[in-house]
Structures are given as C-alpha cells and as structure tokens.
Coordinates of C-alpha atoms in Angstrom, one line a residue:
X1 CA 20.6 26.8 -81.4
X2 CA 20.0 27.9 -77.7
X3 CA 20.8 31.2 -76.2
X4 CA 23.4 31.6 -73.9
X5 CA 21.5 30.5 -70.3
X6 CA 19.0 28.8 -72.0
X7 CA 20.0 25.4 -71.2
X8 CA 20.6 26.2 -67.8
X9 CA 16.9 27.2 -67.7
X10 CA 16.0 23.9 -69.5
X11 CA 18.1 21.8 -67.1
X12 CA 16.3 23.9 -64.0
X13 CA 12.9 23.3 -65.7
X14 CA 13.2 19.3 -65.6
X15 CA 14.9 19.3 -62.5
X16 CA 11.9 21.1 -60.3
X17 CA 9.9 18.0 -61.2
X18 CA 12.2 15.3 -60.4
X19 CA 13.0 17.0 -57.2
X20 CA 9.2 16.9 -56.3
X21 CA 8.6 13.8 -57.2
X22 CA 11.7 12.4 -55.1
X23 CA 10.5 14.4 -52.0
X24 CA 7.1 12.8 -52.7
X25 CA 8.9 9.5 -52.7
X26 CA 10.9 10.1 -49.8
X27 CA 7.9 11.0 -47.6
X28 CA 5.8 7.9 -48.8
X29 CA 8.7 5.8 -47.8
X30 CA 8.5 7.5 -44.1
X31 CA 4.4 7.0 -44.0
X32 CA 4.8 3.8 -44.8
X33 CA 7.3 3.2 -42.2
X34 CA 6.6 0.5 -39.2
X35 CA 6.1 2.0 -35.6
X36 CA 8.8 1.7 -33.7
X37 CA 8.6 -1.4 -31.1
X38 CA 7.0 0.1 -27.7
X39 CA 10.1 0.3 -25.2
X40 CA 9.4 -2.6 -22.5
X41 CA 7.5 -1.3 -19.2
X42 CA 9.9 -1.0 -16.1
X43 CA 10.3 -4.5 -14.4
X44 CA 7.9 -4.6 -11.9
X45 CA 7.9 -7.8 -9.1
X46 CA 4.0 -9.2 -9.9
X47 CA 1.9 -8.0 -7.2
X48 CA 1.3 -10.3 -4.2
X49 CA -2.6 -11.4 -3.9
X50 CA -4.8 -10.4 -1.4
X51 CA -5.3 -12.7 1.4
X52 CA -8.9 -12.8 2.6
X53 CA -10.0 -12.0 6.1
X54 CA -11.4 -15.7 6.2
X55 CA -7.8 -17.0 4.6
X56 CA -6.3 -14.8 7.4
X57 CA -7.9 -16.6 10.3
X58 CA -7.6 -19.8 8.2
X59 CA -3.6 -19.2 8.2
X60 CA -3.1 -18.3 11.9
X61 CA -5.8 -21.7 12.7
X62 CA -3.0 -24.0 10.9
X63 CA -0.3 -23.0 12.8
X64 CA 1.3 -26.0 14.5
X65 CA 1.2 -24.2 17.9
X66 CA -2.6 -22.8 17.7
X67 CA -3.8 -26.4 16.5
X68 CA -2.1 -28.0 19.3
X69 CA -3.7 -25.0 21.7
X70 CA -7.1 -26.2 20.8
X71 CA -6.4 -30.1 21.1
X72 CA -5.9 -29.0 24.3
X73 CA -8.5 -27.0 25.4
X74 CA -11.0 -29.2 23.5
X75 CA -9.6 -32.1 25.7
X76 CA -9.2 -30.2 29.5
X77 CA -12.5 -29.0 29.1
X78 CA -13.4 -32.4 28.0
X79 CA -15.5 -30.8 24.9
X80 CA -17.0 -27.4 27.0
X81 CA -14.7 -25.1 26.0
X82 CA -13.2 -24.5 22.3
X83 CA -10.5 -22.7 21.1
X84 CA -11.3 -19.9 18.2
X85 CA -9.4 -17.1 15.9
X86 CA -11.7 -13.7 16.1
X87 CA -10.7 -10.2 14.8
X88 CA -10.3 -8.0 17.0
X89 CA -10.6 -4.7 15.2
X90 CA -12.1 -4.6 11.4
X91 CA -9.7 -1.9 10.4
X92 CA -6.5 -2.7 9.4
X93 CA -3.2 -1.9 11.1
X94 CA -0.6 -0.3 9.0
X95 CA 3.0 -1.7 10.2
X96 CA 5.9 0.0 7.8
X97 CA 3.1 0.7 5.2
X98 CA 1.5 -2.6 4.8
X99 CA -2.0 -3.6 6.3
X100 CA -2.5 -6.3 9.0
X101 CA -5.4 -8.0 10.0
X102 CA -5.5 -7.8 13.4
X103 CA -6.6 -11.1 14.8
X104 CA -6.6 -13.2 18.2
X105 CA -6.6 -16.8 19.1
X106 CA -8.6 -17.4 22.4
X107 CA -10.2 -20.1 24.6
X108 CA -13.7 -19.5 24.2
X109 CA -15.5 -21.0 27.5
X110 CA -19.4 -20.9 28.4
X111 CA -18.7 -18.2 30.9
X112 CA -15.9 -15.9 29.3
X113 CA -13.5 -15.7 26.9
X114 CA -9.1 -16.0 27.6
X115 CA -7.1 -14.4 25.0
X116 CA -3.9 -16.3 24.1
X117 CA -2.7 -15.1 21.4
X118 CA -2.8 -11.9 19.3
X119 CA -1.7 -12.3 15.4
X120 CA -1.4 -9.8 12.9
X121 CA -1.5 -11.5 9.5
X122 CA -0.5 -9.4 6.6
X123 CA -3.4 -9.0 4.0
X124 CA -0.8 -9.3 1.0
X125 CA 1.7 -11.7 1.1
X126 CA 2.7 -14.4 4.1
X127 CA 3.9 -12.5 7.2
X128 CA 2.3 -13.7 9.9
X129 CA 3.5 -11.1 13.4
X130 CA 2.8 -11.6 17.0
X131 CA 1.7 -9.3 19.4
X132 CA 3.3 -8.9 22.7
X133 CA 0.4 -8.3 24.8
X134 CA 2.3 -7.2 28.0
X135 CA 4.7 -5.0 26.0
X136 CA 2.4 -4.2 22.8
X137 CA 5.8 -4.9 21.2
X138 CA 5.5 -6.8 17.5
X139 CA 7.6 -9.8 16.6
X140 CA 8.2 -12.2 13.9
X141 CA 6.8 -15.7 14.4
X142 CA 9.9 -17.3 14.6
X143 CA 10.8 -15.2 17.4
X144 CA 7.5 -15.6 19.0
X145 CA 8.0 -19.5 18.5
X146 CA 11.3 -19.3 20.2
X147 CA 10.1 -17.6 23.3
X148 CA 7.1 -19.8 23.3
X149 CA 9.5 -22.9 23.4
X150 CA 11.7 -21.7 25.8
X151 CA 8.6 -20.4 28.2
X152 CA 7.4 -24.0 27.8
X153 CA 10.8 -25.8 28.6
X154 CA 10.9 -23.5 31.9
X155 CA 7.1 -24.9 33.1
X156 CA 8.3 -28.5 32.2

C-alpha cells in the first residue's frame, strides 16, 4: 500500500499540473480580452470657420447702412465718386484675444478719399465692431446703429 505521506505527495504531484494549466487558462482568457471602449474626448463647441479677408469686406459691404451710404454717394456725385471697404492695416487687431480685421468704409472721390466708417470684423465667427474714430472707443453694431439713428433723426 502507500507510505504514510505518500499520497499527499501523489495528490501534490497532479495538482502542480492542473494549477498550471488553469493559470495558463486564466491568462489566455485576459489576452483574448476586448480593449476597453476609449473614454469619449472632452465636449468641445466645433470651432467657428475662418472668415476670409475678402468675406470680411464682403460682410461689412451688405450692411443695410453701408449699402445705403453708397446709393448715396453714387447718386450726389451723380456716378464720380464711389463708395468702397479698404483695410486699413494687414495685421490683425487682437480685442479680448480674438483677431479683427481692421477695415474702413469710405467715399472714394477722384481727388481724395473721406473715411466714414471704421469696422473691425472678427476673422472667426460674426462680430462685426465699430470704431469710434473721435474717441478710438470700440462698440457693438447695434450700438453703433443706435447712435447712427439717433445722429440722423437730430439732422432731419
């Protein structure tokens, strides 16, 4: 029969091998494993696109007031004098971070040229801001569009 110990030792024997192969199991299992689904990136608002220097001057050209300037310069001067949107400085002025073209609107006669107007159109996004020439203070267009009326209403 066996010795005292013996089977213990037999038992221990078969057991090394069953104990590797499970571990060998065990770790094929975790190869074999899916990656784990990539955390979503940090909402982020979509970035705003760039607006041209072309679109710029385009965007301050359609404005209501500016096309109603020109009617009327293109009319007084009964076709001798035009009104036109130049830039005024090709680098871009940085107001609270963001870039502006810097641009004017301005009757543009044979013999000189009459500023207006100076706009400051943001190169991302829609702001379009108003330079006080007299006070070189920046304002929204609305505000500039209210002052603008009321100026008008006082000439009437």
């Amino acid at each position: 029969m066996f010795k005292p110990g013996t089977l213990s030792t037999f038992h221990s024997l078969l057991l090394v091998p069953a104990a590797l192969m499970l571990s060998l199991a065990l770790a094929g299992c975790q190869r074999e494993k899916p990656p784990a689904p990539a955390k979503p990136a940090a909402s982020q608002p979509p970035a705003q696109p760039v607006r041209t220097r072309d679109q710029a001057i385009a965007s301050v050209m359609a404005l209501p007031e500016i096309k109603t300037w020109s009617e009327q310069i293109e009319k007084g001067s009964r076709g001798a004098a035009h009104g036109a949107v130049i830039e005024d400085d090709p680098a871009p002025r940085l107001i609270g971070g963001k870039p502006y073209y810097q641009l004017s609107f301005v009757e543009n006669r044979k013999q000189n040229i009459h500023r207006r107007a100076s706009f400051l159109v943001a190169q991302q996004g829609d702001d379009i801001l108003v330079e006080d020439a007299e006070t070189d203070a920046v304002q929204s267009l609305s505000e500039w569009r209210r002052n603008i009326r009321n100026i008008e209403l006082k000439s009437r």
